[in-house]
XYZ file of C-alpha atoms in Angstrom:
660
model
C 36.802 77.977 -42.106
C 34.463 80.914 -41.102
C 31.249 78.821 -42.728
C 32.316 75.633 -41.269
C 32.032 77.420 -37.753
C 28.707 79.354 -38.846
C 27.740 75.789 -39.733
C 28.435 73.877 -36.359
C 27.438 76.479 -34.370
C 24.006 76.727 -35.843
C 23.646 73.617 -34.994
C 25.275 73.392 -31.595
C 22.295 75.801 -31.040
C 19.234 74.192 -32.062
C 17.356 71.039 -31.176
C 18.827 69.465 -29.120
C 21.639 70.430 -28.288
C 20.932 74.728 -27.376
C 24.178 75.262 -26.259
C 24.068 79.156 -26.830
C 26.374 79.524 -28.722
C 27.933 82.608 -30.964
C 31.293 82.338 -32.882
C 33.639 83.837 -29.985
C 32.236 81.723 -27.094
C 32.802 78.579 -28.766
C 36.440 79.706 -30.669
C 37.161 80.265 -26.920
C 36.622 77.298 -25.730
C 39.037 74.930 -23.802
C 40.528 72.037 -25.044
C 38.334 69.501 -22.201
C 35.584 71.700 -23.551
C 35.818 71.273 -26.830
C 36.190 67.072 -25.905
C 32.367 67.323 -24.215
C 31.133 68.528 -26.891
C 32.215 66.683 -29.302
C 31.775 64.118 -26.674
C 27.916 65.131 -26.918
C 27.226 65.330 -30.170
C 28.677 61.824 -30.073
C 25.714 60.991 -27.450
C 23.305 62.291 -29.613
C 24.131 59.526 -32.167
C 24.711 56.824 -30.267
C 23.368 56.800 -26.230
C 26.132 54.289 -25.502
C 28.659 57.102 -25.871
C 26.678 59.338 -23.346
C 29.294 59.993 -20.453
C 31.346 62.478 -18.913
C 34.885 62.745 -19.993
C 36.461 63.657 -16.753
C 35.954 60.323 -15.431
C 38.061 58.501 -17.725
C 41.343 58.785 -18.905
C 42.602 60.538 -21.431
C 43.764 57.305 -23.517
C 40.035 55.654 -23.011
C 38.498 58.708 -24.353
C 40.382 58.950 -27.512
C 39.651 54.882 -28.124
C 36.222 55.441 -27.727
C 36.120 58.315 -29.880
C 38.427 56.763 -32.836
C 36.115 53.131 -32.614
C 33.071 54.625 -32.912
C 34.265 57.403 -35.799
C 35.743 54.325 -37.469
C 32.236 52.387 -37.287
C 30.810 55.529 -38.409
C 33.217 55.959 -41.623
C 34.772 58.942 -40.700
C 37.847 59.395 -42.830
C 40.169 62.896 -41.647
C 41.685 65.589 -43.501
C 44.118 65.297 -45.882
C 46.481 66.998 -43.473
C 45.870 64.474 -40.641
C 46.066 61.129 -42.748
C 48.503 59.610 -40.011
C 46.685 57.463 -37.194
C 48.916 59.170 -34.335
C 48.912 62.380 -35.813
C 44.660 61.821 -35.743
C 45.438 60.303 -32.489
C 46.960 63.474 -30.651
C 45.458 65.541 -31.708
C 42.137 64.024 -30.355
C 44.192 63.906 -27.062
C 45.255 67.304 -26.804
C 41.391 68.663 -28.240
C 42.006 70.375 -30.800
C 40.568 72.557 -32.989
C 41.256 71.544 -36.855
C 41.608 68.158 -35.977
C 37.800 68.601 -33.372
C 36.154 70.719 -35.610
C 35.880 69.165 -39.195
C 34.564 65.785 -36.920
C 32.276 68.345 -35.469
C 30.991 69.284 -39.060
C 30.340 65.906 -40.698
C 28.449 64.332 -37.928
C 26.334 67.779 -37.794
C 25.789 66.936 -41.419
C 24.531 63.318 -41.142
C 23.188 63.420 -37.942
C 19.866 60.788 -39.082
C 21.815 58.520 -40.974
C 24.809 57.841 -38.599
C 22.239 57.344 -35.641
C 20.390 54.785 -38.200
C 23.806 53.363 -38.341
C 24.930 53.261 -34.829
C 21.979 51.376 -34.368
C 23.048 49.187 -36.749
C 26.393 49.436 -35.852
C 25.470 47.610 -32.790
C 23.797 44.705 -34.836
C 26.035 44.046 -37.817
C 29.444 44.853 -36.607
C 30.923 41.539 -36.154
C 33.345 40.055 -33.150
C 36.897 39.261 -34.280
C 37.276 35.917 -32.959
C 41.071 34.593 -33.537
C 41.708 31.744 -35.820
C 43.122 29.417 -32.922
C 39.875 29.903 -30.937
C 37.687 29.025 -34.208
C 39.503 25.522 -34.492
C 37.098 24.741 -31.491
C 33.934 22.941 -33.080
C 31.617 24.546 -30.223
C 33.399 28.236 -30.939
C 33.003 27.628 -35.168
C 29.420 27.058 -34.820
C 28.445 29.603 -32.145
C 30.252 31.466 -34.564
C 28.195 30.373 -37.795
C 25.231 30.499 -35.851
C 26.373 34.055 -34.646
C 26.505 35.035 -38.624
C 23.710 33.283 -39.332
C 21.568 35.685 -36.650
C 23.384 38.990 -38.508
C 22.212 38.014 -41.769
C 19.230 37.404 -40.684
C 18.376 40.608 -38.826
C 19.711 42.214 -42.464
C 16.863 40.654 -44.517
C 14.530 41.520 -41.036
C 15.436 44.780 -41.817
C 15.343 45.643 -44.849
C 12.417 44.194 -44.977
C 11.300 46.871 -41.584
C 12.943 50.137 -43.951
C 10.347 48.638 -47.426
C 7.534 48.328 -44.873
C 7.862 52.009 -43.353
C 8.192 53.040 -47.366
C 5.738 51.684 -48.408
C 3.000 54.003 -47.411
C 1.694 51.381 -44.856
C 0.412 53.395 -41.386
C -0.136 51.808 -37.994
C -3.176 53.576 -37.362
C -4.441 52.711 -40.448
C -3.895 49.261 -39.612
C -5.536 49.746 -36.311
C -8.872 51.671 -37.943
C -8.812 48.500 -40.272
C -8.590 45.723 -37.157
C -11.552 47.862 -35.402
C -13.326 47.643 -38.477
C -13.091 43.991 -38.533
C -13.950 43.197 -35.033
C -16.967 45.337 -35.465
C -17.278 42.965 -38.802
C -17.041 40.007 -36.699
C -19.054 40.283 -33.907
C -21.519 41.498 -36.759
C -21.667 38.099 -38.295
C -21.369 36.578 -34.820
C -25.098 37.533 -34.315
C -25.700 37.379 -37.390
C -25.640 33.129 -36.754
C -27.290 33.753 -33.228
C -29.507 34.666 -34.931
C -29.751 31.876 -38.040
C -29.356 29.478 -35.416
C -32.737 30.758 -33.566
C -34.256 30.416 -36.829
C -32.931 27.365 -37.554
C -33.958 25.929 -34.163
C -37.464 26.639 -34.474
C -37.896 24.052 -37.643
C -38.425 20.575 -37.292
C -35.816 18.426 -38.021
C -32.943 21.125 -38.009
C -29.676 19.338 -37.453
C -30.879 16.815 -40.269
C -31.525 19.906 -42.184
C -27.798 21.136 -41.267
C -26.441 17.771 -41.557
C -27.364 17.593 -45.299
C -26.333 21.130 -46.202
C -22.879 20.462 -44.367
C -22.640 17.285 -46.405
C -23.668 19.183 -50.015
C -20.979 21.279 -48.960
C -18.438 19.125 -48.389
C -19.458 17.034 -51.678
C -19.424 20.438 -53.954
C -15.641 20.651 -52.033
C -15.025 17.615 -53.052
C -16.242 17.666 -56.823
C -14.049 21.849 -56.985
C -10.752 19.350 -55.800
C -11.697 16.173 -58.471
C -11.927 19.404 -60.961
C -8.699 20.777 -60.348
C -7.443 17.284 -60.767
C -8.822 16.582 -63.650
C -7.458 19.390 -64.302
C -3.628 19.284 -63.338
C -4.009 15.475 -65.000
C -5.225 16.732 -68.347
C -2.040 19.505 -68.214
C -0.099 16.485 -67.199
C -0.774 14.864 -70.237
C 0.492 17.181 -72.760
C 3.687 17.780 -70.967
C 4.296 14.556 -71.521
C 2.724 13.872 -75.027
C 5.070 17.016 -75.750
C 7.825 15.361 -73.901
C 7.113 12.547 -76.306
C 7.297 14.682 -79.133
C 10.684 16.899 -78.421
C 12.457 12.963 -77.858
C 10.908 12.087 -81.089
C 12.532 14.904 -82.456
C 15.810 14.408 -80.679
C 16.204 11.135 -81.841
C 15.468 11.923 -85.217
C 18.129 14.637 -85.226
C 20.342 12.424 -83.346
C 20.414 8.941 -85.917
C 20.587 12.243 -88.910
C 23.422 13.416 -86.960
C 25.248 10.389 -86.609
C 24.308 9.373 -90.193
C 26.173 12.524 -91.323
C 29.223 12.132 -88.973
C 32.890 10.882 -89.670
C 35.669 10.119 -87.296
C 38.255 12.175 -89.851
C 35.047 15.674 -89.181
C 35.288 15.020 -85.010
C 38.893 14.777 -84.513
C 39.201 18.171 -86.649
C 36.258 19.670 -84.775
C 38.081 18.298 -81.870
C 41.352 19.727 -82.861
C 39.879 22.913 -82.811
C 38.763 23.122 -79.464
C 41.866 21.932 -78.087
C 43.457 24.684 -80.152
C 41.292 27.070 -78.488
C 41.657 26.123 -75.025
C 45.365 25.676 -75.479
C 45.561 29.225 -76.442
C 43.341 29.971 -73.557
C 45.726 28.703 -70.949
C 48.535 29.972 -72.522
C 48.244 33.433 -73.485
C 45.268 34.868 -73.448
C 44.429 34.284 -69.230
C 47.734 34.874 -68.060
C 47.160 37.592 -69.617
C 43.702 38.627 -67.862
C 45.368 37.706 -64.688
C 47.948 40.011 -64.902
C 46.559 42.905 -66.000
C 43.898 42.354 -62.790
C 46.507 42.293 -60.410
C 47.665 45.238 -61.446
C 44.041 47.112 -61.160
C 44.482 45.619 -57.918
C 48.130 46.523 -56.751
C 46.845 50.004 -58.335
C 43.700 50.155 -56.301
C 45.035 49.191 -53.115
C 47.807 51.903 -54.058
C 44.874 54.279 -54.059
C 42.669 52.968 -51.304
C 46.011 53.119 -48.786
C 46.321 56.841 -49.995
C 44.927 60.020 -47.950
C 42.298 61.194 -49.191
C 42.132 64.134 -52.474
C 41.163 67.538 -51.877
C 40.921 69.929 -54.944
C 44.775 71.127 -54.952
C 46.166 67.780 -54.858
C 43.898 66.488 -58.234
C 44.945 69.969 -59.692
C 48.431 68.999 -59.363
C 48.078 65.319 -60.680
C 46.321 66.967 -63.824
C 49.101 69.523 -64.017
C 51.620 66.180 -63.973
C 49.174 64.338 -66.145
C 49.630 67.258 -68.726
C 53.859 67.682 -68.597
C 53.716 63.571 -68.898
C 52.014 63.927 -72.058
C 53.785 67.207 -73.182
C 57.098 65.004 -72.894
C 55.473 61.727 -74.767
C 55.023 64.152 -77.752
C 57.914 65.950 -78.067
C 59.692 62.536 -78.013
C 57.131 61.310 -81.051
C 57.728 64.354 -83.129
C 61.811 63.825 -82.336
C 61.520 60.616 -83.213
C 60.345 61.288 -86.672
C 62.196 63.778 -87.151
C 65.059 61.339 -87.182
C 66.001 59.809 -91.149
C 66.701 56.460 -90.062
C 66.128 54.154 -92.900
C 62.933 52.134 -93.132
C 63.084 48.810 -91.005
C 61.790 46.119 -93.554
C 59.947 44.210 -90.677
C 57.680 47.217 -90.139
C 54.908 45.656 -92.248
C 55.527 42.045 -91.528
C 55.475 43.770 -87.427
C 52.183 45.275 -88.488
C 50.540 42.430 -89.540
C 51.526 40.362 -86.914
C 50.077 43.451 -84.454
C 47.071 43.072 -86.191
C 46.372 39.392 -86.151
C 47.404 39.415 -82.693
C 44.823 41.899 -82.246
C 41.772 39.874 -84.143
C 42.811 36.934 -82.169
C 42.884 38.323 -78.853
C 39.272 39.602 -79.829
C 38.215 36.355 -81.135
C 39.133 35.335 -78.355
C 37.807 37.522 -75.666
C 34.227 36.874 -78.352
C 34.732 33.286 -77.573
C 34.676 33.482 -73.681
C 31.629 36.307 -73.658
C 30.159 33.602 -75.237
C 31.020 30.679 -73.020
C 30.130 33.208 -69.859
C 26.279 33.499 -71.890
C 25.987 29.897 -72.839
C 27.342 29.231 -68.984
C 24.878 31.384 -67.519
C 21.985 30.130 -69.923
C 22.889 26.685 -68.875
C 23.062 28.195 -64.814
C 19.820 30.038 -65.647
C 17.503 26.701 -67.076
C 19.079 24.533 -64.473
C 17.266 27.284 -62.495
C 13.979 27.015 -63.598
C 14.019 23.713 -64.252
C 14.736 22.858 -60.947
C 11.491 25.400 -60.152
C 9.912 23.799 -62.256
C 10.534 20.531 -61.331
C 9.592 21.227 -57.604
C 6.294 22.840 -58.763
C 5.086 19.888 -61.060
C 7.216 17.749 -60.222
C 8.786 17.020 -63.450
C 11.743 17.882 -65.285
C 11.066 20.491 -68.262
C 14.618 19.746 -70.192
C 17.506 17.661 -69.828
C 21.013 17.576 -70.417
C 20.753 16.155 -73.581
C 18.282 18.642 -75.190
C 20.025 21.242 -73.708
C 22.827 19.889 -76.011
C 20.656 19.547 -78.729
C 19.149 22.869 -78.867
C 23.240 23.999 -78.732
C 23.901 22.719 -81.627
C 20.882 23.619 -83.505
C 22.239 27.016 -82.488
C 25.547 27.130 -83.412
C 23.953 25.919 -87.067
C 21.468 29.115 -86.990
C 24.317 31.155 -85.778
C 26.307 29.406 -88.793
C 23.714 30.554 -91.374
C 23.724 34.038 -89.837
C 27.062 34.813 -90.072
C 26.416 33.536 -94.076
C 23.341 35.969 -94.028
C 25.245 38.356 -92.757
C 28.317 38.210 -95.196
C 24.974 38.118 -98.085
C 23.485 41.018 -96.661
C 27.245 42.792 -96.958
C 27.568 42.190 -100.040
C 24.312 42.836 -101.135
C 24.947 46.196 -99.584
C 28.354 46.458 -101.402
C 26.881 46.020 -104.219
C 23.484 48.350 -103.488
C 26.029 51.054 -102.436
C 28.451 50.633 -106.388
C 24.139 50.828 -107.869
C 23.723 54.228 -106.426
C 26.704 55.355 -106.840
C 25.447 54.419 -110.496
C 22.418 55.518 -110.627
C 23.751 59.212 -109.608
C 26.156 59.486 -112.152
C 23.166 58.296 -114.664
C 20.704 60.908 -113.070
C 23.544 63.608 -113.688
C 24.494 63.108 -117.564
C 20.605 62.494 -117.510
C 19.971 66.142 -116.188
C 23.272 67.336 -118.314
C 21.035 66.115 -121.731
C 18.206 67.548 -120.476
C 19.392 70.428 -120.488
C 21.350 70.139 -123.497
C 18.291 69.228 -125.649
C 16.150 72.175 -123.478
C 19.592 74.508 -125.286
C 18.426 72.842 -128.549
C 14.744 73.594 -128.602
C 15.177 77.028 -127.597
C 17.567 77.772 -130.843
C 15.076 75.646 -133.004
C 11.943 77.463 -130.810
C 9.984 74.777 -129.663
C 10.882 75.369 -126.201
C 9.097 72.283 -124.610
C 8.414 70.180 -127.403
C 10.116 67.255 -124.832
C 7.959 67.435 -122.221
C 4.994 68.037 -123.666
C 6.414 64.553 -125.572
C 6.665 62.973 -122.062
C 3.630 63.583 -121.228
C 1.539 62.463 -124.022
C 3.504 58.926 -123.675
C 2.681 58.427 -120.116
C -1.301 59.719 -120.788
C -1.732 56.732 -123.556
C 0.349 55.043 -121.356
C -2.635 55.175 -118.157
C -5.093 54.753 -120.850
C -3.787 51.764 -122.330
C -3.819 50.850 -118.621
C -6.977 51.344 -117.825
C -8.430 50.514 -120.652
C -6.750 46.495 -119.867
C -8.203 47.299 -116.073
C -11.878 47.590 -117.223
C -11.722 44.620 -119.610
C -10.011 42.622 -116.621
C -12.688 44.219 -113.979
C -15.491 43.379 -116.952
C -14.691 39.890 -117.983
C -14.347 39.798 -113.558
C -17.608 41.011 -112.720
C -19.560 38.192 -115.521
C -17.599 35.523 -114.222
C -18.315 36.524 -110.897
C -22.402 36.785 -111.900
C -21.868 33.536 -113.607
C -20.839 31.472 -110.331
C -23.299 33.368 -107.985
C -26.007 32.505 -110.332
C -25.094 28.013 -110.153
C -24.685 28.359 -106.263
C -28.079 30.160 -106.565
C -29.709 26.907 -108.398
C -27.626 24.875 -106.739
C -28.540 26.182 -103.108
C -32.705 25.717 -104.562
C -32.427 22.086 -105.553
C -30.648 21.691 -101.965
C -33.435 23.678 -100.112
C -36.557 22.218 -102.393
C -36.585 19.011 -99.900
C -35.803 20.652 -96.853
C -38.832 23.278 -97.410
C -41.468 20.676 -98.716
C -40.834 19.129 -95.098
C -41.257 22.488 -92.941
C -44.316 22.745 -94.823
C -45.935 19.864 -93.764
C -43.963 20.259 -90.479
C -45.634 23.579 -89.733
C -48.729 21.749 -90.911
C -49.041 19.430 -87.971
C -47.640 22.812 -85.863
C -50.846 24.719 -86.349
C -53.465 21.265 -85.640
C -51.375 20.930 -82.988
C -51.844 24.602 -81.300
C -55.266 24.500 -82.261
C -55.901 21.129 -79.988
C -53.262 22.422 -77.209
C -54.942 25.780 -77.173
C -58.543 23.706 -76.348
C -57.566 21.182 -74.374
C -55.689 24.103 -71.919
C -59.403 26.151 -72.244
C -60.725 22.693 -71.057
C -58.916 22.193 -68.330
C -58.008 25.833 -67.149
C -62.399 25.514 -67.194
C -62.172 22.193 -64.649
C -59.587 23.279 -62.649
C -62.194 26.953 -62.221
C -65.045 25.195 -61.268
C -62.760 22.814 -58.822
C -61.723 25.340 -57.301
C -64.809 26.985 -56.416
C -66.129 23.724 -55.657
C -63.395 23.433 -52.750
C -63.725 27.048 -51.249
C -67.203 26.960 -51.009
C -66.664 22.984 -49.233
C -64.067 25.017 -47.076
C -66.018 27.893 -46.415
C -68.960 25.369 -45.225
C -66.555 23.303 -42.950
C -65.085 26.079 -41.506
C -69.215 27.151 -40.643
C -70.213 23.632 -39.313
C -67.034 23.662 -36.860
C -68.293 27.066 -35.833
C -71.612 26.268 -35.357
C -70.532 22.480 -33.441
C -68.382 24.568 -30.822
C -70.785 27.027 -30.381
C -72.908 23.905 -29.755
C -70.484 22.338 -27.151
C -70.108 25.160 -24.961
C -73.950 25.628 -24.597
C -73.794 21.781 -23.993
C -71.919 22.431 -21.557
C -72.496 26.186 -20.106
C -76.262 24.645 -19.385
C -74.845 21.005 -17.599
C -73.289 22.681 -15.591
C -76.849 24.837 -14.635
C -78.213 21.914 -14.289
C -75.768 20.775 -11.187
C -75.834 24.008 -9.972
C -79.400 24.213 -9.343
C -79.716 20.825 -8.544
C -76.953 21.204 -5.966
C -78.886 24.044 -4.252
C -82.214 22.303 -4.016
C -80.393 19.568 -2.063
C -78.976 22.284 -0.092
C -82.426 23.599 0.671
C -83.586 20.089 2.205
C -80.465 19.029 4.040
C -81.284 19.157 7.957
C -78.930 18.291 11.038
C -80.333 16.814 14.259
C -82.717 18.537 16.792
C -82.551 21.697 13.939
C -83.330 22.744 10.674
C -80.084 23.959 8.392
C -80.992 27.594 7.247
C -81.086 27.495 3.946
C -80.005 31.171 3.323
C -77.218 30.250 5.106
C -75.817 26.788 3.050
C -76.938 28.108 0.653
C -74.482 31.215 0.889
C -71.623 28.555 1.340
C -72.669 26.481 -1.241
C -72.972 29.886 -4.065
C -69.198 30.738 -2.857
C -67.760 26.992 -3.452
C -70.228 26.519 -7.010
C -68.059 30.369 -7.541
C -64.769 28.674 -7.507
C -65.183 25.727 -9.235
C -66.824 27.975 -11.817
C -63.834 30.194 -11.974
C -61.804 26.620 -11.932
C -63.117 25.541 -14.804
C -63.332 27.956 -16.757
C -59.335 28.419 -16.057
C -59.762 24.768 -17.831
C -62.179 25.061 -20.293
C -59.694 25.701 -23.096
C -57.428 22.756 -21.575
C -60.318 20.747 -21.142
C -61.095 21.327 -25.243
C -58.352 20.418 -25.696
C -58.310 16.804 -24.113
C -61.832 16.624 -25.487
C -61.015 17.180 -28.721
C -57.072 15.089 -29.256
C -59.564 11.896 -27.181
C -62.360 12.942 -30.364
C -59.619 12.294 -33.047
C -57.633 9.600 -31.376
C -61.271 7.659 -31.957
C -61.854 8.282 -35.221
C -58.445 6.607 -36.110
C -59.108 3.820 -34.166
C -62.372 3.717 -36.075
C -60.610 4.385 -39.537
C -58.086 1.579 -38.832
C -60.782 -1.214 -37.790
C -62.637 -0.396 -40.444
C -59.128 -0.904 -42.900
C -58.741 -3.563 -41.160
C -62.106 -5.705 -41.146
C -61.640 -4.448 -45.359
C -58.560 -6.450 -45.289
C -60.003 -9.130 -43.764
C -62.633 -9.348 -46.259
C -60.567 -9.627 -49.741
C -58.760 -12.359 -48.488
C -59.532 -15.512 -49.796
C -60.990 -17.659 -46.893
C -59.639 -21.109 -48.495
C -57.348 -22.558 -50.929
C -58.169 -24.469 -54.205
C -56.333 -27.770 -53.846
C -57.413 -30.620 -56.834
C -56.995 -34.325 -55.275
C -57.683 -37.443 -58.098
C -60.310 -34.724 -60.554
C -62.068 -33.345 -57.465
C -61.821 -29.494 -56.514
C -61.954 -29.472 -52.312
C -61.848 -26.124 -50.142
C -59.479 -25.929 -47.607
C -60.499 -23.487 -44.458
C-alpha cells in the first residue's frame, strides 16, 4: 500500500497536475477533496469530466464516474466486487476504493486518453427494440452503425500512417519542392513557346506533333490490346484442353462405374453422416455448451489475486490426493476379474478410433470447404479482373476425385513404406547380429594366429585380395578406356571427312565471291576517287563564283549610292542657280539671303533623304526583283507558246490539211 501511495503522490506532483502533495498531506485529505482529486485525473483523461463536484449531487457524481470507469474497463479489487459496495465507497470517498482507482488511472494515462477519445465515437447508443420496429429509426440506426465501422477503418489507417514514418514537415517540404518544380516547368514552357513562335508554320508543326503523340499512344494501346488478346487466346486454349481432358476422364469414369459401386459408396456416406449427426456432433455441442457455461461462470466471478489462485491450487492438490487414494483402495481389493473387461477395452478402443476418424473426416471436410471458399473467392477475383472464369464446379469435383485417388495411392505407398521400414529394422538387427558374430570369429582367429605364431596373416591376406581386386578393376578400366578412345578417334575422323566434303563446294563458291569482291572494291575505290576530285573542283568553282557575285553586288551597291549622291548634288546646284537668278518686282532679291534659306531647306531634305534611304533602297530592290520575276514569266510564256503545235493535221480524202 505504501508503494501505491508513493506512486500516486509522485504522479500527482508532476505535469500536468502539480498538486505538491506528500504522503502525509495526501493521506490526510478529506473525502470530498479526494473525490475532487479523482475527478481532476478523470478530467485530464477526458475534458468532458472537468467540473466541480460541489455543483452536482453525489448520485450524479457516482453515476458519471462509474460509467466513465466502465468505459475505461476498470475492474474493482476483489474486496469491492459488489457494485453496490463500490458505488457506496465512491459516494463516501473511501480511500480503499479511490486509491486503487487513482493508481490504475495514473499508470495508463496516455492509453486511457486514446480510449476516451475513441469511446466518443465507438460506444454505441442503446436503442430499445420496440423503437427499432420503425423503419426510419431502423435505417438511421444502420447508418449510424456503418458510420461507426467507417470511423474504425479511418482510425486504423490514421494510426498506420502515424507509425509508418511519414511526417508532416517532410510532406510540406515535398509540396514546396514540387511547387518550385512546377513554376520552373511553367517558365520553361513559356520560353519554348516564345522560341517556337518565331518559327514559320509553328502552329502546323505543333498540330503535327500532337497528332504524332496521339498516334503513338494509339499504337501503344493497340500493342497492349494485342497482348491481351493473345493472353485470352491462350486461356481459351487452356480451357479447351482442360475440357477435353475432363470429358475423357468422365467417359472413362462412366465406363468403369456400375450401380453396385455407386450404391455402396452412397451407403458409406450415409452411415458416416448419420454417425456425425447422431453421435459426434451432439457430443461436441454438449461439450461446447459446458465450456461456455464454465467461461460465463468464470467471467461473472470477481477478479482473482495471488491468494485466491494459491487457494485453488491447494484445493486441486487435495482433490488429486483423494483420487489417488481411492485408486489405491480399488486396486487393493481382491475382486474377481470381470470377464467383460477385455471386450469393454476393445469397445473403448474402437470407439476412440471411430471418434478420431470422425474428427479427421470433419477436419478434412472443413479443409475442403475452406479450399472451396478460397477457390470461389479467387475465381471471382479473376473473373472480375479478366472477365473469364478460371475454374468451374465440375472441374473442382474432377480435381477432388483426382485428389481422392491420389490420397488412396498415398495411403498405399505409405503402408508400403511402413512395411519397408519394418523390414529395414529387421535387416538392421540382423546386420548387428552378424557383425557381432564376425567380431567373435575375428577374435577367435586372432587368438589362433597368436598360438601358431602367424599374427596378422588374415589381415595381410585380406589386403592382398583387395589389392588384386583393385588391380583387376583398374586393368578393366584401362582396357575400356583405350577402346573408348580408339572408337572416339574413328568417329571424329569420320565426322571431319564428312564436314570437309560438305564444305568443299561452299569454299569453292566463297573463293569466286572473294575474287568478285576484290574487283568490285577496286572499282569502288577508283569511282570514289573520281567523285571526290570532281566534287572538290565543283566546290572550289562554286566558292569562287560566290565570291565574285558578292564582290560585284557590293560594287553595284557602291555605284548606285554614288549615282544617287551625284544626282542629289546636281539638283542642289541647279536649285542654287535658279535661286540666284530669282528677282522680285521693283527690286532684286538678295542672292545671299535666299541662298541661305534654300540651303537650310535643302539640308532638311537631305536629312529626310538620308533617313529614308535604306527603306527606299529596299523598295527599289523589291521593284527590281518584281520586274525580273515578271520578265521571267514573260519569257516562260513565250517559250511555252513556241512549243505548242500551231495546227492539227486532218486527213480528208487522202489529202493533209493544216487547220489553224
